[in-house]
Each structure stands twice: as C-alpha cells, then as structure tokens.
Short mmCIF file of C-alpha atoms in Angstrom, two decimals:
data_model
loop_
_atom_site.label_atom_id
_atom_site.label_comp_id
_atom_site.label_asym_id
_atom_site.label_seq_id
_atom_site.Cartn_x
_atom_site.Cartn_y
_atom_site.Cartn_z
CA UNK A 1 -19.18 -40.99 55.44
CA UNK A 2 -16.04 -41.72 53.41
CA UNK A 3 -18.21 -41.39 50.20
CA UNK A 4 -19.74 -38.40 50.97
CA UNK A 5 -16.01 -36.89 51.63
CA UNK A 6 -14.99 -37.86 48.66
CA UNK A 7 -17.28 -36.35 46.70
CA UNK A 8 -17.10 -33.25 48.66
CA UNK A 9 -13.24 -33.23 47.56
CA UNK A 10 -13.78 -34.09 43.64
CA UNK A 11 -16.66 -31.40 43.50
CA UNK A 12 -14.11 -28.78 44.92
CA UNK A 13 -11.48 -30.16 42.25
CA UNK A 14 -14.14 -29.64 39.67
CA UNK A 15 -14.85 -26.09 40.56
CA UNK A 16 -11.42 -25.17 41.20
CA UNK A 17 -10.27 -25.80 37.34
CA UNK A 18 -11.23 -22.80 35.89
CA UNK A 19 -9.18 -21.11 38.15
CA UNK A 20 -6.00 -23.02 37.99
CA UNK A 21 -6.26 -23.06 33.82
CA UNK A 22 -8.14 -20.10 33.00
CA UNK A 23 -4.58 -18.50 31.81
CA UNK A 24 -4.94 -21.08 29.45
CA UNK A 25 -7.88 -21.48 27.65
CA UNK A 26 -8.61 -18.76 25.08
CA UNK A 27 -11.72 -16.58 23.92
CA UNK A 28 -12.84 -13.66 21.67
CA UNK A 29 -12.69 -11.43 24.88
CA UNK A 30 -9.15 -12.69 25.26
CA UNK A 31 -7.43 -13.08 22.55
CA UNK A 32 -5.40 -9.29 21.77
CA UNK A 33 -7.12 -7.40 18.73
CA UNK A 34 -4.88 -6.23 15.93
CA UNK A 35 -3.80 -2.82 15.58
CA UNK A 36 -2.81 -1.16 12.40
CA UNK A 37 0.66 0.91 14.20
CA UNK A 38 3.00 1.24 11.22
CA UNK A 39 2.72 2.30 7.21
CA UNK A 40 4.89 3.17 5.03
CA UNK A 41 4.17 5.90 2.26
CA UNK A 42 6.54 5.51 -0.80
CA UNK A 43 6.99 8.42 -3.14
CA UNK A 44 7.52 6.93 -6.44
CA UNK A 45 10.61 7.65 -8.58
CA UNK A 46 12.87 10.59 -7.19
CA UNK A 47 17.04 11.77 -7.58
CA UNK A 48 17.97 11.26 -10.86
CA UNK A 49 14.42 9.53 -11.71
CA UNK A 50 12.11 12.09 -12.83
CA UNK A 51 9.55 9.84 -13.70
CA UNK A 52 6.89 10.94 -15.90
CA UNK A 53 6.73 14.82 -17.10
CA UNK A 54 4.29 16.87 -17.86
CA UNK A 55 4.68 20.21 -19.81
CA UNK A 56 5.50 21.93 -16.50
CA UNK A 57 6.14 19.37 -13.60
CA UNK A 58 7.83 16.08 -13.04
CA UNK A 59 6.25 13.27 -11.36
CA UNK A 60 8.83 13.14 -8.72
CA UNK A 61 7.91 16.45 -7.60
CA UNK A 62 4.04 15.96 -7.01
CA UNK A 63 4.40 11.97 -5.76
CA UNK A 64 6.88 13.43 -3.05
CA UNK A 65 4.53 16.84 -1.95
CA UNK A 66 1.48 14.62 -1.64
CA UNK A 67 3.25 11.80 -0.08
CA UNK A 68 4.49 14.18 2.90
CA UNK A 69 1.00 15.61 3.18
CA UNK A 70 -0.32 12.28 3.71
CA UNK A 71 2.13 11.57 6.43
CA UNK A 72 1.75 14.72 7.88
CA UNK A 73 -2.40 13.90 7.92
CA UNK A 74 -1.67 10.32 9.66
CA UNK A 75 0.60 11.98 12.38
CA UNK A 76 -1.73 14.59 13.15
CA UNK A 77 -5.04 12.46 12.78
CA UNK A 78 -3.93 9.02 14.12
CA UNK A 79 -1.21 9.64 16.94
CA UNK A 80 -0.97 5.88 17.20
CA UNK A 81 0.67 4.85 13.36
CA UNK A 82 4.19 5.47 13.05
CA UNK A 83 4.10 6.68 9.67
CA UNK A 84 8.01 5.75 7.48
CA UNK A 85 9.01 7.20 4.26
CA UNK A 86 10.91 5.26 1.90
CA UNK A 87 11.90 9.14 0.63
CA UNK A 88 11.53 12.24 2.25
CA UNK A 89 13.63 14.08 0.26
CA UNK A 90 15.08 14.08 -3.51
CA UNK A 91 16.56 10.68 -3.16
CA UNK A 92 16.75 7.82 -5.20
CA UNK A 93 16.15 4.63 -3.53
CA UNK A 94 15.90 1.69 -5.63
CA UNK A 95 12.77 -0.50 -6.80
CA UNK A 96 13.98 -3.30 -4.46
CA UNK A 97 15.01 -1.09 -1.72
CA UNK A 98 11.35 0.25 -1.22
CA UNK A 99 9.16 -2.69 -0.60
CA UNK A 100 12.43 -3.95 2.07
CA UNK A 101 11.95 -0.50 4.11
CA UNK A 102 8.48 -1.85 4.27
CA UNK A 103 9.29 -5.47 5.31
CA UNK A 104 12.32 -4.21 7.77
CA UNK A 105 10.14 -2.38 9.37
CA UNK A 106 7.20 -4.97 10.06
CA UNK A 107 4.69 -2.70 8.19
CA UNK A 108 1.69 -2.89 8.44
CA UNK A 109 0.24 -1.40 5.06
CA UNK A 110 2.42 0.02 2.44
CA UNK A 111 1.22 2.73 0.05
CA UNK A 112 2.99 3.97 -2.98
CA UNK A 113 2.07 7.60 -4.58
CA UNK A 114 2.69 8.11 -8.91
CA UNK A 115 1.48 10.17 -11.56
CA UNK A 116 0.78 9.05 -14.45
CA UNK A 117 1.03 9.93 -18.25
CA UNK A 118 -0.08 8.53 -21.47
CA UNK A 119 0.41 8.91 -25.43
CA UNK A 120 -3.41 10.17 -25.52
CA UNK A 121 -3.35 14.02 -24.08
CA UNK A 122 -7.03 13.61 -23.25
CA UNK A 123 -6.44 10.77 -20.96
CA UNK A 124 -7.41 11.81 -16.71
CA UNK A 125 -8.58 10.05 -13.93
CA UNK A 126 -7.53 8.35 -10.96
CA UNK A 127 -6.81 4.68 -10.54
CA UNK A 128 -5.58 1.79 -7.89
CA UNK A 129 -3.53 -0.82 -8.41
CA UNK A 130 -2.45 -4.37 -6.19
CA UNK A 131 -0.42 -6.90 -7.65
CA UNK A 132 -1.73 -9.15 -9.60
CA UNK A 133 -2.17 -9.88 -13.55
CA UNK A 134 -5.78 -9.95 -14.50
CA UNK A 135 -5.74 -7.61 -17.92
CA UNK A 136 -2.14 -7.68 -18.17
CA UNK A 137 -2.20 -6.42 -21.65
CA UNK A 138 -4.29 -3.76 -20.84
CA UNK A 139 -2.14 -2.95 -18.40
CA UNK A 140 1.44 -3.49 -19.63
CA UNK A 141 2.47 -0.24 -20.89
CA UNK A 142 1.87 1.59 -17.47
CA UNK A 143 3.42 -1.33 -15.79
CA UNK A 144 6.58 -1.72 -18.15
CA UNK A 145 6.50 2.31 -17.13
CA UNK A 146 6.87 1.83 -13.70
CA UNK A 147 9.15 -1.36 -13.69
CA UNK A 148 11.26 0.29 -16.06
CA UNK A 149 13.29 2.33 -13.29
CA UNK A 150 14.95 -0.40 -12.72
CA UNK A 151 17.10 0.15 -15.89
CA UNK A 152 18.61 3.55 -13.99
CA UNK A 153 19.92 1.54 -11.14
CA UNK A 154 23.73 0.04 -11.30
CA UNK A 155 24.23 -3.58 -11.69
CA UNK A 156 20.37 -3.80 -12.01
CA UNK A 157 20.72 -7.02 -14.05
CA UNK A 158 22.19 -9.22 -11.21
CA UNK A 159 20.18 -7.09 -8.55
CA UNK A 160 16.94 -8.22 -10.24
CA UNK A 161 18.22 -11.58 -11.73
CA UNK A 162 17.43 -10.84 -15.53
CA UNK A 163 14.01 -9.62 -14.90
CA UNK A 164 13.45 -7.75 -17.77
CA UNK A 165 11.02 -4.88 -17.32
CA UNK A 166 10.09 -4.44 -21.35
CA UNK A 167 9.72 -8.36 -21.80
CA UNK A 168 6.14 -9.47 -21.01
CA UNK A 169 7.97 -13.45 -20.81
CA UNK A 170 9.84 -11.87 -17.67
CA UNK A 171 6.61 -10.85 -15.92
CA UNK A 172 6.02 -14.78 -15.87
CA UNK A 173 7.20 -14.78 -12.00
CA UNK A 174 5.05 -12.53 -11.27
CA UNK A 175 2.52 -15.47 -11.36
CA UNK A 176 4.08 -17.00 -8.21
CA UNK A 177 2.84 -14.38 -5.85
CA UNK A 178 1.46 -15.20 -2.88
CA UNK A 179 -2.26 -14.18 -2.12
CA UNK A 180 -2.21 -13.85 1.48
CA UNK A 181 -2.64 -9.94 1.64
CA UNK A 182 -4.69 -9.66 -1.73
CA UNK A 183 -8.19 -9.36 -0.10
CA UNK A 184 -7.25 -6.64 2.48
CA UNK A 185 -5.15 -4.89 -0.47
CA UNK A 186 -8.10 -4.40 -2.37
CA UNK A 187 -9.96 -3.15 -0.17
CA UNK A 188 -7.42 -0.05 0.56
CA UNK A 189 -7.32 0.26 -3.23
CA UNK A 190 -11.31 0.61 -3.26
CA UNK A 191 -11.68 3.21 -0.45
CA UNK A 192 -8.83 5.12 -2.45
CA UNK A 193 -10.76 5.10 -5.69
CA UNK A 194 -14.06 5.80 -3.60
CA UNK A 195 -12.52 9.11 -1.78
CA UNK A 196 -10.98 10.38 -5.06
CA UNK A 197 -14.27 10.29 -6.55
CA UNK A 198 -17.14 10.95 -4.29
CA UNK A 199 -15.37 13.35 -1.85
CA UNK A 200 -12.71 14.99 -4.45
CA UNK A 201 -14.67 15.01 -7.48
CA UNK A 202 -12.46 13.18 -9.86
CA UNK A 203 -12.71 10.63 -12.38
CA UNK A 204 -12.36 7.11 -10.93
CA UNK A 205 -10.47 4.90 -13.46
CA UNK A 206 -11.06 2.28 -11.00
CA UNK A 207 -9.45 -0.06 -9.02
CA UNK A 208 -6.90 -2.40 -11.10
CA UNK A 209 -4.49 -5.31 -11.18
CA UNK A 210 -0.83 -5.08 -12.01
CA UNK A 211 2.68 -7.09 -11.44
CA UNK A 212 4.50 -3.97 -10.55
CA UNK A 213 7.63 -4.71 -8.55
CA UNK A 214 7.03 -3.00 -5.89
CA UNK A 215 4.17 -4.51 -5.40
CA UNK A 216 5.46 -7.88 -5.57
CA UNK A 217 7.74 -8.44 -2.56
CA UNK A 218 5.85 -6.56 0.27
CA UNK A 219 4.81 -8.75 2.94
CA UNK A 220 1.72 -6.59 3.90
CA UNK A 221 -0.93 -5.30 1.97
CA UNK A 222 -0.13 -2.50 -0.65
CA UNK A 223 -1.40 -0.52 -3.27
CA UNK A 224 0.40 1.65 -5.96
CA UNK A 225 -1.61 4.92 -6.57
CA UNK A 226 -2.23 6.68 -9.47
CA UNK A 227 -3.38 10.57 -8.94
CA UNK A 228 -3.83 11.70 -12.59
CA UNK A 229 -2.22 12.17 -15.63
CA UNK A 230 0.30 14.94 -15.93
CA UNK A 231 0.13 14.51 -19.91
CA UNK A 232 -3.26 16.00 -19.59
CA UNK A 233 -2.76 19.87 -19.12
CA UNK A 234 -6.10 20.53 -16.77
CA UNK A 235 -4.99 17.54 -14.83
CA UNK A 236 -1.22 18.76 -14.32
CA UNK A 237 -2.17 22.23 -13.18
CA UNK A 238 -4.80 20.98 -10.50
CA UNK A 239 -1.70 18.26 -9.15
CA UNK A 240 0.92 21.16 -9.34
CA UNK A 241 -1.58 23.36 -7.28
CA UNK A 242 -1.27 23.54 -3.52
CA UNK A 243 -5.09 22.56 -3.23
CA UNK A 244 -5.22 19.71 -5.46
CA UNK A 245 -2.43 18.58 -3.74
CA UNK A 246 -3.98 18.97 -0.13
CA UNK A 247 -7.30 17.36 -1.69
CA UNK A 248 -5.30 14.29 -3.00
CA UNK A 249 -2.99 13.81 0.13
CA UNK A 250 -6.63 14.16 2.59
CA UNK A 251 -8.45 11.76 0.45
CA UNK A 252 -5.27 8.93 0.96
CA UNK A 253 -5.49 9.54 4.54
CA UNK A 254 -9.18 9.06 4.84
CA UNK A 255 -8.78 5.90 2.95
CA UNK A 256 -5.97 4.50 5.29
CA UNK A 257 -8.42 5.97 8.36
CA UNK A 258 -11.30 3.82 6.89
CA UNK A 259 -9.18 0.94 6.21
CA UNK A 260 -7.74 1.07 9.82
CA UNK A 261 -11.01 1.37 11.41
CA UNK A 262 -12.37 -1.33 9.19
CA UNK A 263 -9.66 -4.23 10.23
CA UNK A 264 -9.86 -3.14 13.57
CA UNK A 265 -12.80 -4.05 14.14
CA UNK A 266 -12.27 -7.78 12.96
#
C-alpha cells in the first residue's frame, strides 16, 4: 500500500513539471521573432558639400529629393519602421556623425543615397556597395571620392586619427572590419541592384565592395547607393526629373520591403 502511494505521488511530480518550468524551457513557437522597426536613410554630402556636379545639378540636391521620397514610401507603406534621417534638410553632418545617428539610434538597417560621376562622359548605370575591399583598385577612385569629404570638415585630422582618404596605405584599417552584418548587407545591396534593373529599366553596374567610411562603423547592415552618373547628360536629366526621381526613391523602398519581409521570416 505504501508503494503504490508512492508511486502515485512521484507520477503526479512527473506530470506536474511541465507546468511548474514551462516559463522556462524555450522553443521556435516561443522564442520572439525579429522585427525590422527602425532605418535610417542618409543623404550623402549636403551644406557646403556639393558633392559631385553635373552640368546642371549637384549631387546633394538629387541624394536629398530621393532620400525623402524613400522615407516618405516607408511611412506610408510600412506604418511599423520608424524611418530617421541623418539630413532632412541642406545640412552638413559629418562622415563620422552619420553612421553614429545610425548606431544611437539602435538601427536596424542603414541606407545611404549618392550620385555618382566619372572622367568618362559615357559612363551610366546603377550600382551597390557594402564595405569591404575585394577590387579595391577598381574601386579606389569612387571610394577616395566619397571618403574625401572628410577633408571639408574642421579638425578632420584628429577626428579621423590620420586616416588619409587619398592614401590607399590608410585604407589598411579598413581590413579590421567586422563581418557580422556582411551577409544580410548584401543581400539589401542585391534587391537594390535587382529593382533598379528589372522594374526601373536601368543599367545594373552591379552589386560591389568598398571601404567607404560610412560604411565602416555602422553596427547594422548598410549599403551605400549609387543612382547614376550625373557626368552623363541622359542620366542627369532623368535624376533631375520628378519621375526618375519617384522611380528611384520606389525601387529603394521595395528593396527595404523585400529585405524586411525576407528576415522576418527567419
């Protein structure tokens, strides 16, 4: 009889664990999914940083227009990102101040809008970077660019510790980076390229690799985009227009939709 008891009170012990830990033991169904909440869009260059110019516009201009449309596409689109500007006006924040909006803020993606420009007129297309330093020399003189607004900023040699944005020997550090976001980063970068070109129509110079700055210190993943080339007339009139514009900002957001839906889901 005393056996039997005993059993009875060990089996009722047995069954009554789940109850008393199920707060702690952990599955798929409960562990919280991530949600993509906050971005933040960076115009590049802006104040007295004009960036690159074309015969008719400066980059500042178009990088800013599209990067409000973007924003304006996210807040209408996806009610649940908070969407922060590093500019929303003809500012001038600094190189270092960008990617720390970002990392203030707990970001969740950061996405920074250019133009670019080049020696060769004919030169047009779109590309993607993410940090990183496969084909630096391929790469350098739109990187040097870039890096290069540094040199308008006071005291930018003890801000930035000698980094030297025209020495390749500087870009050395660059090497360091961590690779924790680099996966997810190009991914953004690939549904950028793959809007631009099958749902805008223009020439996909691909998705590429540089040590930009702002790139570097962003705890999140990021991308620097390219929209065209404002040194290529036919280019520089469809970015100055209000429907290339529209096109350019829709096709970001779409990317950032897909990306969002994409980790989400993981």
């Amino acid at each position: 009889m005393e056996r039997s008891k005993n059993k009875k009170i060990l089996l009722s012990l047995i069954l009554s664990i789940p109850f008393v830990f199920g707060g702690f033991i952990t599955n798929d169904s409960m562990t919280p999914s991530f949600k993509m909440t906050k971005i933040v869009l960076d115009a590049g260059h802006g104040g007295k940083d004009p960036g690159n110019l074309g015969s008719r516009s400066k980059e500042k201009d178009i990088n800013l227009a599209v990067t409000l449309l973007v924003g304006k596409y996210i807040k209408e689109n996806l009610p649940d990102v908070e969407v922060i500007y590093t500019r929303d006006d003809d500012s001038f924040p600094t190189l270092k101040e960008r990617p720390m909006i970002a990392n203030n803020n707990k970001a969740h993606l950061f996405v920074s809008i250019h133009s670019n420009s080049a020696a060769n007129k004919s030169a047009f297309g779109t590309e993607t970077f993410v940090m990183g330093t496969k084909h630096f020399d391929a790469n350098f003189d739109i990187v040097k660019r870039e890096n290069s607004v540094i040199l308008l900023e006071d005291n930018y040699e003890e801000n930035y510790e000698g980094f030297d944005p025209k020495s390749p020997e500087s870009y050395m550090m660059f090497n360091l980076m961590s690779k924790v976001h680099f996966e997810n980063s190009v991914t953004l970068a690939d549904h950028v390229e793959t809007q631009f070109k099958d749902r805008v129509g223009r020439k996909s110079r691909g998705v590429k690799q540089g040590p930009f700055y702002v790139l570097w210190t962003p705890s999140m993943p990021s991308v620097l985009v390219e929209l065209g080339f404002l040194s290529n007339s036919t280019e520089e009139q469809f970015l100055m227009s209000q429907q290339g514009k529209e096109y350019m900002a829709s096709a970001i957001y779409r990317s950032i939709r897909d990306y969002k839906e994409s980790i989400e889901k993981n």
